[in-house]
Short mmCIF file of C-alpha atoms and ligand atoms in Angstrom, two decimals:
data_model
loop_
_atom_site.label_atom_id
_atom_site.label_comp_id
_atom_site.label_asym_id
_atom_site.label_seq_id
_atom_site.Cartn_x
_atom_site.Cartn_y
_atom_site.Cartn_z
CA UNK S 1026 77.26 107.16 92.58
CA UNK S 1027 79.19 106.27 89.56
CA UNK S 1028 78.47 104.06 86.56
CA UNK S 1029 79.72 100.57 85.95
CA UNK S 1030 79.40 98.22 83.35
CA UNK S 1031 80.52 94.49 82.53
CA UNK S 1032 79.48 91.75 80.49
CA UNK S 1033 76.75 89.38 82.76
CA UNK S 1034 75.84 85.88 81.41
CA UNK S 1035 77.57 86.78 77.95
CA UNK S 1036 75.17 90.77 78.13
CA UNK S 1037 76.55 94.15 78.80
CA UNK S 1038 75.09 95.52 81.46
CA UNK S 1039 75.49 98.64 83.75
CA UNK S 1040 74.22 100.32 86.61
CA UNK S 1041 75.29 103.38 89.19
CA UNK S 1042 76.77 102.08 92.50
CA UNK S 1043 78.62 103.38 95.05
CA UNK S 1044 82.18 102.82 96.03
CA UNK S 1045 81.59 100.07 98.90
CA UNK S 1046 79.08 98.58 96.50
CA UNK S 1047 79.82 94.58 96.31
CA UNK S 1048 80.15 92.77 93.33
CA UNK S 1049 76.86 90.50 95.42
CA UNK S 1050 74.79 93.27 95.64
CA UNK S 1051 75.18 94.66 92.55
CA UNK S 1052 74.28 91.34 90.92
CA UNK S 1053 71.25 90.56 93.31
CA UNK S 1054 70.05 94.18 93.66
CA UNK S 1055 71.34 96.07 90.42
CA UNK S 1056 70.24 93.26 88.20
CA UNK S 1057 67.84 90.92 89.95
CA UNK S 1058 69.87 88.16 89.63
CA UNK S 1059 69.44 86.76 93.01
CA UNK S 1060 70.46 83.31 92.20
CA UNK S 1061 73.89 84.46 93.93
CA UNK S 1062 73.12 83.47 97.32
CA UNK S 1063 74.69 85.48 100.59
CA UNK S 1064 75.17 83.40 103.17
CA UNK S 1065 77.76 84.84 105.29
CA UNK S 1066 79.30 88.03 104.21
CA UNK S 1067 82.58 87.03 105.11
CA UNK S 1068 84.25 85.35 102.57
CA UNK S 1069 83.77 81.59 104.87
CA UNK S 1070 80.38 79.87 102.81
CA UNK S 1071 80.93 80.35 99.11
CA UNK S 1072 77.27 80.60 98.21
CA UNK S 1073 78.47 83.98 96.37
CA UNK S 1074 80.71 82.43 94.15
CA UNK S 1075 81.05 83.79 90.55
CA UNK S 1076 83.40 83.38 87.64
CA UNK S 1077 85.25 86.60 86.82
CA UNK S 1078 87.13 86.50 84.02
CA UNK S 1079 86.49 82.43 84.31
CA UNK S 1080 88.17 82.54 87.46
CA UNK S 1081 85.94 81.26 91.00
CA UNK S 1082 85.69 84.39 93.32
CA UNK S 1083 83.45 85.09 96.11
CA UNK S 1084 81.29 88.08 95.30
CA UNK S 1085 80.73 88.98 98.56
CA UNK S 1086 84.18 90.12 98.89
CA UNK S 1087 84.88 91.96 95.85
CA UNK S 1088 83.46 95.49 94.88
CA UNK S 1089 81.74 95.96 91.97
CA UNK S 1090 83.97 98.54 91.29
CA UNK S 1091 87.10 96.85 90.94
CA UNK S 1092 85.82 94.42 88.25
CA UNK S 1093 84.20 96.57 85.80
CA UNK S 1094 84.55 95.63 81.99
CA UNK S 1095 85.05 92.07 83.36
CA UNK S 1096 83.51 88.92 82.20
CA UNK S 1097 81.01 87.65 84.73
CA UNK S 1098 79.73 84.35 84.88
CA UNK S 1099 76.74 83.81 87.48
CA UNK S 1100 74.10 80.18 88.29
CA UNK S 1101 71.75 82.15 85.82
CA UNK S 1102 74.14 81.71 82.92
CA UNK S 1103 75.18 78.08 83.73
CA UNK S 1104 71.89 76.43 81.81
CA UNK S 1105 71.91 75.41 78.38
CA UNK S 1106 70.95 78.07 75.84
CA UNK S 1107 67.54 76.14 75.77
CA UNK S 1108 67.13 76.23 79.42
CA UNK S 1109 67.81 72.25 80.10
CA UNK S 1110 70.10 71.55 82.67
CA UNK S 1111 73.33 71.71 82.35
CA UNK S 1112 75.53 68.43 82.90
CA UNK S 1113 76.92 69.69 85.80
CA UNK S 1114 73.70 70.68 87.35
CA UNK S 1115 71.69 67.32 85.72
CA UNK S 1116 74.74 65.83 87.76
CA UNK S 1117 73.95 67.56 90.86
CA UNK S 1118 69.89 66.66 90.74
CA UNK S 1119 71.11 62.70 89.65
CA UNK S 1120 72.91 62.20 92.81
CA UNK S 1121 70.58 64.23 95.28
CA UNK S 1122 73.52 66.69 95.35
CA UNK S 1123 71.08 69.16 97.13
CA UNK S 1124 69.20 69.10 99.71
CA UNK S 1125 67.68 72.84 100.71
CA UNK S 1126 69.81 74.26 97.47
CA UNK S 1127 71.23 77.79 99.57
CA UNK S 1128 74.57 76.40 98.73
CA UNK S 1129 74.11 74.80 95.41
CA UNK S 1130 74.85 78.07 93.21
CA UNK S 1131 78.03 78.56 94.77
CA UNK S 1132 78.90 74.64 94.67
CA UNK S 1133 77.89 74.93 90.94
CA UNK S 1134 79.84 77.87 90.14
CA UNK S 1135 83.33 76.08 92.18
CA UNK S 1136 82.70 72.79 90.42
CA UNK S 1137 82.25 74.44 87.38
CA UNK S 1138 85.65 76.30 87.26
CA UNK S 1139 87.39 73.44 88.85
CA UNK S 1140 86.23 71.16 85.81
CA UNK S 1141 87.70 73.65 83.63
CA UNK S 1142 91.24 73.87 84.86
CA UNK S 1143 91.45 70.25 85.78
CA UNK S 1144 88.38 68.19 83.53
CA UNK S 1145 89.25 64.86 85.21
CA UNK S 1146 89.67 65.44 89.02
CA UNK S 1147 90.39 62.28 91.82
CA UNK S 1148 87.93 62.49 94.32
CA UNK S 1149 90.41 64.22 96.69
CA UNK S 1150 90.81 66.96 94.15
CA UNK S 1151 87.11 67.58 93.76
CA UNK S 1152 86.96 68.14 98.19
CA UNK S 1153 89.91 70.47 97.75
CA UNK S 1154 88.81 72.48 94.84
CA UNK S 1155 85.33 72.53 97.05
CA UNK S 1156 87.12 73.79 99.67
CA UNK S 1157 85.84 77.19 100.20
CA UNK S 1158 81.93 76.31 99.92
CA UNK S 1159 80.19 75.02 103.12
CA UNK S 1160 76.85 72.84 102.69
CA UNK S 1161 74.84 72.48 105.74
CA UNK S 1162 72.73 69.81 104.54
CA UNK S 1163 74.00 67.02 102.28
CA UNK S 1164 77.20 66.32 103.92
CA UNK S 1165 78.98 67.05 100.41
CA UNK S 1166 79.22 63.00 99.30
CA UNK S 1167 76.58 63.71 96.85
CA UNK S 1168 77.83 67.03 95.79
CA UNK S 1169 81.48 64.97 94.99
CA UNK S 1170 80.41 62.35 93.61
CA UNK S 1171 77.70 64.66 91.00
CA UNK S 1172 81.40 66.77 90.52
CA UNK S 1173 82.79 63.11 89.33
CA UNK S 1174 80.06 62.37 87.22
CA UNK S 1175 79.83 65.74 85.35
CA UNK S 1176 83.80 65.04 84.70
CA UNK S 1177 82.45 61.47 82.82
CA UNK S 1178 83.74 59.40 85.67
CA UNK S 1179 82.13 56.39 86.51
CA UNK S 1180 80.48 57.08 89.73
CA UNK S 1181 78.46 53.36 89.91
CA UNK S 1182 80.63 52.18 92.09
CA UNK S 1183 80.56 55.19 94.89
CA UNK S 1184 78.39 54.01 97.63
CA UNK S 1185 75.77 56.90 97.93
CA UNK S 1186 76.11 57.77 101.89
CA UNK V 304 80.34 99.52 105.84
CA UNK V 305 81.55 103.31 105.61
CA UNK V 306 81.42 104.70 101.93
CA UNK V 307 84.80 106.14 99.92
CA UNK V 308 85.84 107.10 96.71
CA UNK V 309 86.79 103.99 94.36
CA UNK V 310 89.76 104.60 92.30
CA UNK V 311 91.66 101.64 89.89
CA UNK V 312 95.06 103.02 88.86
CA UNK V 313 96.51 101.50 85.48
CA UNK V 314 100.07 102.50 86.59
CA UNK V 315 102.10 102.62 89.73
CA UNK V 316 102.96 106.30 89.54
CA UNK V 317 99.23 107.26 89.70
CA UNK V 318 98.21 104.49 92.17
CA UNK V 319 100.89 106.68 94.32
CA UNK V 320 99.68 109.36 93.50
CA UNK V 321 96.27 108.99 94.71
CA UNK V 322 97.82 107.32 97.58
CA UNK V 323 99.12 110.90 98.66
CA UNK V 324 94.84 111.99 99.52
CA UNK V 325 93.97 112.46 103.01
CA UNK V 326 92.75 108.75 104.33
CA UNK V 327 93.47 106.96 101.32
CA UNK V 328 94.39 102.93 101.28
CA UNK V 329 95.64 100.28 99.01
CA UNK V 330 92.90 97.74 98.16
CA UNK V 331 94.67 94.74 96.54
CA UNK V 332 92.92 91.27 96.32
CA UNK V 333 90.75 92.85 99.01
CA UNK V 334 90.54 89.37 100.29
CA UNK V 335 91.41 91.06 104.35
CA UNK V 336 90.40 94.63 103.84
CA UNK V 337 86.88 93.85 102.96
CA UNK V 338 85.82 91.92 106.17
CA UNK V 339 87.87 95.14 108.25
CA UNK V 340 85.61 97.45 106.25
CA UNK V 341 83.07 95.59 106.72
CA UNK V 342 83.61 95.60 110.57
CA UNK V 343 84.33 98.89 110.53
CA UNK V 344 87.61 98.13 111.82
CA UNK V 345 88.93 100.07 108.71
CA UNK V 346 86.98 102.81 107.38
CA UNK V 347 89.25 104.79 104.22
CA UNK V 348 88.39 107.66 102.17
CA UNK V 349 89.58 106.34 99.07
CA UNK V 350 90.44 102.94 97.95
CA UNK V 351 93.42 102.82 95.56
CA UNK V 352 92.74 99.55 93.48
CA UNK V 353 96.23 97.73 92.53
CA UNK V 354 94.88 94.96 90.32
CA UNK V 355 94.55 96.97 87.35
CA UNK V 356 98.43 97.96 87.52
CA UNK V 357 99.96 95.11 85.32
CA UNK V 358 103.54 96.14 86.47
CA UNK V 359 102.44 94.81 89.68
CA UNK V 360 101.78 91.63 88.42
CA UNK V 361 103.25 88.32 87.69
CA UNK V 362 105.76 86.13 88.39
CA UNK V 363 109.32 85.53 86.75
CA UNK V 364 112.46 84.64 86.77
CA UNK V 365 115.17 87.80 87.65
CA UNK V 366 118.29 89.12 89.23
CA UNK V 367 118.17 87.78 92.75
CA UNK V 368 115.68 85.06 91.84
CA UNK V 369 112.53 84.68 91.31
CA UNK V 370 109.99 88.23 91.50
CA UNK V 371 106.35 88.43 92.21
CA UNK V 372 105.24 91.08 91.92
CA UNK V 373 103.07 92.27 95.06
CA UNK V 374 99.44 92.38 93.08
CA UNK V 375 99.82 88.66 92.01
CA UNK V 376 97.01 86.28 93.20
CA UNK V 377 98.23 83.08 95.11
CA UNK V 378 96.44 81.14 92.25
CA UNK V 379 98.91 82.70 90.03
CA UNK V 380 101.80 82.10 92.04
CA UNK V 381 100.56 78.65 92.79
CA UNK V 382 100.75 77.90 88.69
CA UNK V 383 103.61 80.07 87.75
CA UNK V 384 106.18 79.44 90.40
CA UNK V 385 105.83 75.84 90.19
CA UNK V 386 108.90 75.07 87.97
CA UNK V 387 111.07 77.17 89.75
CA UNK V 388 110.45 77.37 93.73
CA UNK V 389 107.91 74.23 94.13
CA UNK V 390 107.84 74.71 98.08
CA UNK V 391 106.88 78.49 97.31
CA UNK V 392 103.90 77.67 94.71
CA UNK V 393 102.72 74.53 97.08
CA UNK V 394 102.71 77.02 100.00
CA UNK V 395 100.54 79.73 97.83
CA UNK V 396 98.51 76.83 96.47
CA UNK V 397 97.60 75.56 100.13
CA UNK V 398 96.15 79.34 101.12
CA UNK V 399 92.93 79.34 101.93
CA UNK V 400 90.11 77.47 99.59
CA UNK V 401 90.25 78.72 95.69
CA UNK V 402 88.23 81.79 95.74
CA UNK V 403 90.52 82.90 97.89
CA UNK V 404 93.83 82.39 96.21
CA UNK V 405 91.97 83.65 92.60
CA UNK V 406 91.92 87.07 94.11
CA UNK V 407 94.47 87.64 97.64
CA UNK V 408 97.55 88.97 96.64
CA UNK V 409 101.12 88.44 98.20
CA UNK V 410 101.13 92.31 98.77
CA UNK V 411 98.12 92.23 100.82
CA UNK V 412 99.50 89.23 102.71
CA UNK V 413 103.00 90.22 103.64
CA UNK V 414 101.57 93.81 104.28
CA UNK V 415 98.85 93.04 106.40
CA UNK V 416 101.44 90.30 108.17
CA UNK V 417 98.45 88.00 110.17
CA UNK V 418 100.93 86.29 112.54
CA UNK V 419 98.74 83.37 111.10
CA UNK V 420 99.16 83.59 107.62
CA UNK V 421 101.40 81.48 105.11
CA UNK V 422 103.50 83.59 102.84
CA UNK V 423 105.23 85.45 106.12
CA UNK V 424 107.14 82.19 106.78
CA UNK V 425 107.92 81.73 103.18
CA UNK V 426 109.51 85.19 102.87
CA UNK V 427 111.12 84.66 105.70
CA UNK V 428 112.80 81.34 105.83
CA UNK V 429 113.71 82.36 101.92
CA UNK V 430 115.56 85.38 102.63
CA UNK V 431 113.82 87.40 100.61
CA UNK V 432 113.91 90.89 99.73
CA UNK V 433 110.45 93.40 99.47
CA UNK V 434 111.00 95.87 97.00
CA UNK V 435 108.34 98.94 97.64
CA UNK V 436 108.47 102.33 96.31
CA UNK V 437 111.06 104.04 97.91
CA UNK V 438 113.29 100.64 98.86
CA UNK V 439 114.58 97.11 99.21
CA UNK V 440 113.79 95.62 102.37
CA UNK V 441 115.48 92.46 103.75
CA UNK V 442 113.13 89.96 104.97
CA UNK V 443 114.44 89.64 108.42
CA UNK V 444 114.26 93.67 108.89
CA UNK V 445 110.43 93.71 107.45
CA UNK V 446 108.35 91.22 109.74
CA UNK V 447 107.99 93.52 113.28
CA UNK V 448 105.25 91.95 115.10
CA UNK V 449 101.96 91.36 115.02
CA UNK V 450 99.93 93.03 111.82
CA UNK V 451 103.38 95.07 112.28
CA UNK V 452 105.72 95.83 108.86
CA UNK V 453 108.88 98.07 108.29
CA UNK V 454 106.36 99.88 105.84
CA UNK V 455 106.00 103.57 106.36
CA UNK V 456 102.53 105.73 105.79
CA UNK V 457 102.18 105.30 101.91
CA UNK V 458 104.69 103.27 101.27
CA UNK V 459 103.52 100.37 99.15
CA UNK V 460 105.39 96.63 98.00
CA UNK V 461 105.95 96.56 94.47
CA UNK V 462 107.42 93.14 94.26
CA UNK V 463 109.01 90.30 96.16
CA UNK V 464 112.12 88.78 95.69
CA UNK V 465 113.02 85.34 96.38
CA UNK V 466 116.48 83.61 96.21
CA UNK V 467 115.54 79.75 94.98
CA UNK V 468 117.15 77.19 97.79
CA UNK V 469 118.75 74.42 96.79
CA UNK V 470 116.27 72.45 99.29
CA UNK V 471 112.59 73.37 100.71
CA UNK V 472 109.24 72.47 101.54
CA UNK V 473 106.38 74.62 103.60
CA UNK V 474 104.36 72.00 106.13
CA UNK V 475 101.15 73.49 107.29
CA UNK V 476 99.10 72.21 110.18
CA UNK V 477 95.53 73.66 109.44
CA UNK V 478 92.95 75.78 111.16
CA UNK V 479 90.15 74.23 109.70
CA UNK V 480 87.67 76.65 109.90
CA UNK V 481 89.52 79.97 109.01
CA UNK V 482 92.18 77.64 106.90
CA UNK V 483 95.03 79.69 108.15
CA UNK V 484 97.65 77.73 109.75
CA UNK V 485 97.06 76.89 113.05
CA UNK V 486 100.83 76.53 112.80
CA UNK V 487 103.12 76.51 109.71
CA UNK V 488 106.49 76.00 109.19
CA UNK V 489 108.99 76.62 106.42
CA UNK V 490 112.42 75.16 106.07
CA UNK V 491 114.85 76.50 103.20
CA UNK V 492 118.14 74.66 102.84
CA UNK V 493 120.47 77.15 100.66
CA UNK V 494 124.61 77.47 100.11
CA UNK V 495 124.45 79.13 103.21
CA UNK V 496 122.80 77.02 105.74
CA UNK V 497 119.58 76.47 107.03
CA UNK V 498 116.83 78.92 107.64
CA UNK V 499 113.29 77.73 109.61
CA UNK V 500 110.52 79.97 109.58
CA UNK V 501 107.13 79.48 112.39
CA UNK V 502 104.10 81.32 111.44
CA UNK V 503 100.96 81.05 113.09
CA UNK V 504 102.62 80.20 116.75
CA UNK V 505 104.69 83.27 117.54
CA UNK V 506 102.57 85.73 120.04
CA UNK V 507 105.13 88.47 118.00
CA UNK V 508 103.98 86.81 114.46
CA UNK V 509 106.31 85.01 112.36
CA UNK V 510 110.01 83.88 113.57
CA UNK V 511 112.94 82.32 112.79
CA UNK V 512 113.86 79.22 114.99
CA UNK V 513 117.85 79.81 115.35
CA UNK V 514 118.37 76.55 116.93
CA UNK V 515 117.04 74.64 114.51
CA UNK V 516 118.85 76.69 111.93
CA UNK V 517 122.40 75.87 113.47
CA UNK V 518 121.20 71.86 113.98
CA UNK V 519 120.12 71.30 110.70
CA UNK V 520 123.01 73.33 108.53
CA UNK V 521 125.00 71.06 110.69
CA UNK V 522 123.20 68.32 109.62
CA UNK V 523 119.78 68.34 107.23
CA UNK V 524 118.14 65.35 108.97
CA UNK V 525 114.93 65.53 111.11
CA UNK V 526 117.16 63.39 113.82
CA UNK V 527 119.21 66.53 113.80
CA UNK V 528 116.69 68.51 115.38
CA UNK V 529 115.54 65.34 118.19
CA UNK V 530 117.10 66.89 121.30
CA UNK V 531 115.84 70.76 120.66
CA UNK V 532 113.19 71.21 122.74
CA UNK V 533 110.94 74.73 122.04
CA UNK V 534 109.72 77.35 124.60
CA UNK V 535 106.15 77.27 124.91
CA UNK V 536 106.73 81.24 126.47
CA UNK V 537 104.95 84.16 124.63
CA UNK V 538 102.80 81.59 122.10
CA UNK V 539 100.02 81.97 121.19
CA UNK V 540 97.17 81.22 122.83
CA UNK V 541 93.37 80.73 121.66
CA UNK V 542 90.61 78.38 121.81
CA UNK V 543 92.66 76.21 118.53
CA UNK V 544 95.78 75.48 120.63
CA UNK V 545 97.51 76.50 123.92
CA UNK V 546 101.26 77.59 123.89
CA UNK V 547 102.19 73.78 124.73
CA UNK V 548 100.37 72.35 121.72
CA UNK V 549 101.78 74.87 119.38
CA UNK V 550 105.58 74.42 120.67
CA UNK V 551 105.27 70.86 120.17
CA UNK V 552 104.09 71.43 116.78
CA UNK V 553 106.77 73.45 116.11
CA UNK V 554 109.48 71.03 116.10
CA UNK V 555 107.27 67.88 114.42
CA UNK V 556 106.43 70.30 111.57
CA UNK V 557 109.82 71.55 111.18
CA UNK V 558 110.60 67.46 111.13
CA UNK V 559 107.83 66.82 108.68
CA UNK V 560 109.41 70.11 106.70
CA UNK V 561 113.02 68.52 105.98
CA UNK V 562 111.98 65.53 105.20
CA UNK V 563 109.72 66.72 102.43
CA UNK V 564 112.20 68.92 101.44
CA UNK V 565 115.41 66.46 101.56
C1 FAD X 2511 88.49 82.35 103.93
C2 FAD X 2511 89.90 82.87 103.94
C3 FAD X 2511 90.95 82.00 104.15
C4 FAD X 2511 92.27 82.46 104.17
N1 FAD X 2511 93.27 81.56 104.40
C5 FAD X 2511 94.56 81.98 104.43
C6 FAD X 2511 95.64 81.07 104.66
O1 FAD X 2511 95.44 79.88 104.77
N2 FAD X 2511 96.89 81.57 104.69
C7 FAD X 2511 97.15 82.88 104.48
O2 FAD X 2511 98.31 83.27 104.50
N3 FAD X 2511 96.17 83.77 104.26
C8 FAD X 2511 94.87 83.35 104.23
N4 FAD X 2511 93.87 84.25 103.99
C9 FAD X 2511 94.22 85.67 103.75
C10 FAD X 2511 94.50 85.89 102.28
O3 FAD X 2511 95.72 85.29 101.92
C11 FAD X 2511 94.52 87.39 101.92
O4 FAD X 2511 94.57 87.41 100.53
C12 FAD X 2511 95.70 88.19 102.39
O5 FAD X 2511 95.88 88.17 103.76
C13 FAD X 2511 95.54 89.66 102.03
O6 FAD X 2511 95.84 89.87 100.69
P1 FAD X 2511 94.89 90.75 99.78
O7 FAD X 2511 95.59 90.88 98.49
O8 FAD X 2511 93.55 90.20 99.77
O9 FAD X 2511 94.99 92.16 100.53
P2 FAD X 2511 93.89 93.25 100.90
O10 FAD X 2511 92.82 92.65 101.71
O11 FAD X 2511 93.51 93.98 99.68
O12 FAD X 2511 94.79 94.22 101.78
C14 FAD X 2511 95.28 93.83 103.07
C15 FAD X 2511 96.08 95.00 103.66
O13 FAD X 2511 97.29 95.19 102.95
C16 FAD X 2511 97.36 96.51 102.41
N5 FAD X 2511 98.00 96.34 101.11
C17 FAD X 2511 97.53 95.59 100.06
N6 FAD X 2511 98.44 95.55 99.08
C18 FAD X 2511 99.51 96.28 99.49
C19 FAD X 2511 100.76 96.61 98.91
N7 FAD X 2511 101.11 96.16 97.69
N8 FAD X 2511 101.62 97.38 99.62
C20 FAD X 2511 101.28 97.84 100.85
N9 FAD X 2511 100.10 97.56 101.45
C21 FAD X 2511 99.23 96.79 100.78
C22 FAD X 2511 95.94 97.01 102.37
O14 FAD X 2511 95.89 98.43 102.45
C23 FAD X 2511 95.36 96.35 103.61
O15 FAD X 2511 95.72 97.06 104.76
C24 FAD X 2511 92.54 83.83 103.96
C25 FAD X 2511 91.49 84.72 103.72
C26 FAD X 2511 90.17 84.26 103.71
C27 FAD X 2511 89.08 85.23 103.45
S1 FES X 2512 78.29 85.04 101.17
FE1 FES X 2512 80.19 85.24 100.20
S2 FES X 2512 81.32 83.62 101.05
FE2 FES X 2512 79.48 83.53 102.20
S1 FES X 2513 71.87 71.86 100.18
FE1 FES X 2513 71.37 73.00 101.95
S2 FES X 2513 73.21 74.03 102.34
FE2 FES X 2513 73.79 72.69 100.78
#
């Protein structure tokens, strides 16, 4: 076992892991922040995804290791400091951008980072930046069009389908 | 997933170094090497990070071209290389879904060489050079087959460099489940002609398509490629395409290719 530490949700943290442990289990496990979701374990669903060093990554598929003394960003550390909804995710429950929620903190986490580099995406952006996060229940409309609103589009005219 | 001793390197010389230890590996974006691990299909006894090497990293402007260096996410190349090889940073931009590209490397790409994968047709059709360790390696010596490289046992890409064509786009026909290409092509018109490079339709991996070369230095029209026809023999073949589908592909992506690039 060896000893990591990085900064979680704006805390230091640390914990002993092994080599092969993932930067998922070490968040779910190590810290009890389960809100990362595993779907697959392959690097296909996105319902790991983190921001590491503000950057979208899939947490399945990274070892802790390898991003110690990193900035880590996870769904628990999206809220507001006084635990309201964030716009993003007050977009998300607005336009029924959920359905069972296993995907959502993985959509969240993508949407979020893809605001950031680009804070006024076309509709075709938003599908492409969402590219790498599967949802099994909503059909992703929704989920685009709550990305659009969050950005301070005007989604009124988007026919909810 | 076996267990192994995690190591992060800050410089090259010790990431070779502990490259020398009995059943050690590279680990670069990991974005491959995970899901083999995970499999089992690759089991190493120590895992040499490369991300924490920053003379491994980047991408700019050199002798020969332009140089990225082997640990440099396709996100990176995607923004960086966009001024000065726009066919190179749409083709790393295109990679998978953005999780992906935030943390796969070139390095990992070209030396893992998935006869599906992007960035084998872009070094190729390029003419490019991979610099490891010990030497320069011409693109057209390096790709040898399927998940097949000139690289020997602890040999390791350091950078890659690409001479900037005057001409060239990267047209990509989609798996859309594993986002690979189902079949990829990459035209590069240069001072010197014409090269085309097919990923993800080759049973031997990635390959240049001579005909097409000779038609379209000759003349860099789509038309100029209307009578080539392209052997379905030794394709690929899975449940995503037979041979047939994929030959025909060939030549209407190498079509779609020039005239995005002309
Ligand atoms: C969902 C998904 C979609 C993808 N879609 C695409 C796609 O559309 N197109 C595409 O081209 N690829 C795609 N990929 C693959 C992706 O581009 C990987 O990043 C790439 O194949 C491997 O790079 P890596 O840096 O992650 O390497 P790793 O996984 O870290 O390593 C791969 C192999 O290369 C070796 N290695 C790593 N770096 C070096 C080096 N510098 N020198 C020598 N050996 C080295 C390792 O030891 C290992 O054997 C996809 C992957 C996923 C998970
Ligand atoms: S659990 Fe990581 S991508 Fe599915
Ligand atoms: S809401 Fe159920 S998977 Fe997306």
């Amino acid at each position: 076992m060896t000893k990591v530490s990085m900064t979680v949700n704006g805390k230091s943290v640390s914990g002993e892991v092994e080599g092969r442990t993932l930067l998922s289990s070490f968040l779910r496990d190590g810290l009890g922040l389960t809100g990362t979701h595993i779907g697959c374990d392959t690097s296909q669903c996105g319902a790991c995804v983190v921001h590491v060093d503000g950057r979208a990554v899939k947490s399945c598929t990274v070892f802790a290791l390898d991003v110690a003394g990193a900035q880590v960003k996870t769904i628990e550390g999206m809220a507001n400091p006084d635990g309201s909804l964030s716009v993003l995710q007050q977009a998300f429950q607005d336009n029924h951008g959920l359905q069972c929620g296993f995907c959502t903190p993985g959509m969240v986490m993508s949407a979020a980072a893809l605001l950031a580099d680009n804070p006024s995406p076309t509709e075709a952006e938003v599908r492409h930046g969402l590219e790498g996060n599967i949802c099994r229940c909503t059909g992703y409309h929704n989920i685009v069009k709550a990305v659009l609103q969050a950005s301070g589009q005007d989604v009124s005219k988007i026919a909810a389908e | 997933m076996h267990n192994f001793d995690f190591v992060k390197p800050a410089t090259l010389a010790d990431a070779l170094a502990a490259l020398k230890s009995d059943g050690a590996q590279a680990l670069s974006g990991g974005q491959t090497l995970i899901a083999s691990m995970k499999q089992r299909l690759a089991a190493p006894a120590t895992l040499v990070s490369l991300t924490g090497i920053p003379e491994l990293k980047g991408v700019c402007i050199g002798e020969g071209g332009l140089h990225v260096g082997a640990a440099t996410p396709h996100a990176e190349v995607a923004r960086e290389a966009a001024k000065h090889y726009p066919a190179l940073a749409a083709l790393a931009g295109g990679i998978g879904d953005p999780q992906v590209r935030n943390r796969g490397t070139i390095g990992g790409s070209i030396a893992n060489n998935d006869p599906s994968a992007c960035y084998p047709a872009g070094v190729l059709a390029s003419g490019a050079t991979i610099v490891t360790n010990r030497r320069r390696i011409a693109a057209d010596d390096y790709f040898q087959g399927l998940f097949t490289t000139a690289l020997h046992e602890g040999e390791i890409v350091t950078s890659v460099v690409f001479p900037i064509p005057q001409k060239a786009a990267y047209v990509k026909f989609d798996q859309p489940a594993s986002r690979f290409a189902l079949t990829g092509v990459f035209v590069a018109k240069t001072a010197d002609g014409v090269r085309v490079a097919v990923t993800g339709a080759g049973g031997d991996g990635v390959f240049r398509w001579t005909e097409a070369e000779a038609a379209l230095s000759a003349n860099f029209a789509a038309s100029a490629i209307a009578g080539l026809t392209v052997s379905p023999d030794g394709m690929i073949h899975d449940l995503h395409g037979t041979p047939a589908y994929r030959a025909h592909l060939v030549k209407v992506l190498t079509g779609h290719a020039v005239q995005a690039a002309a």
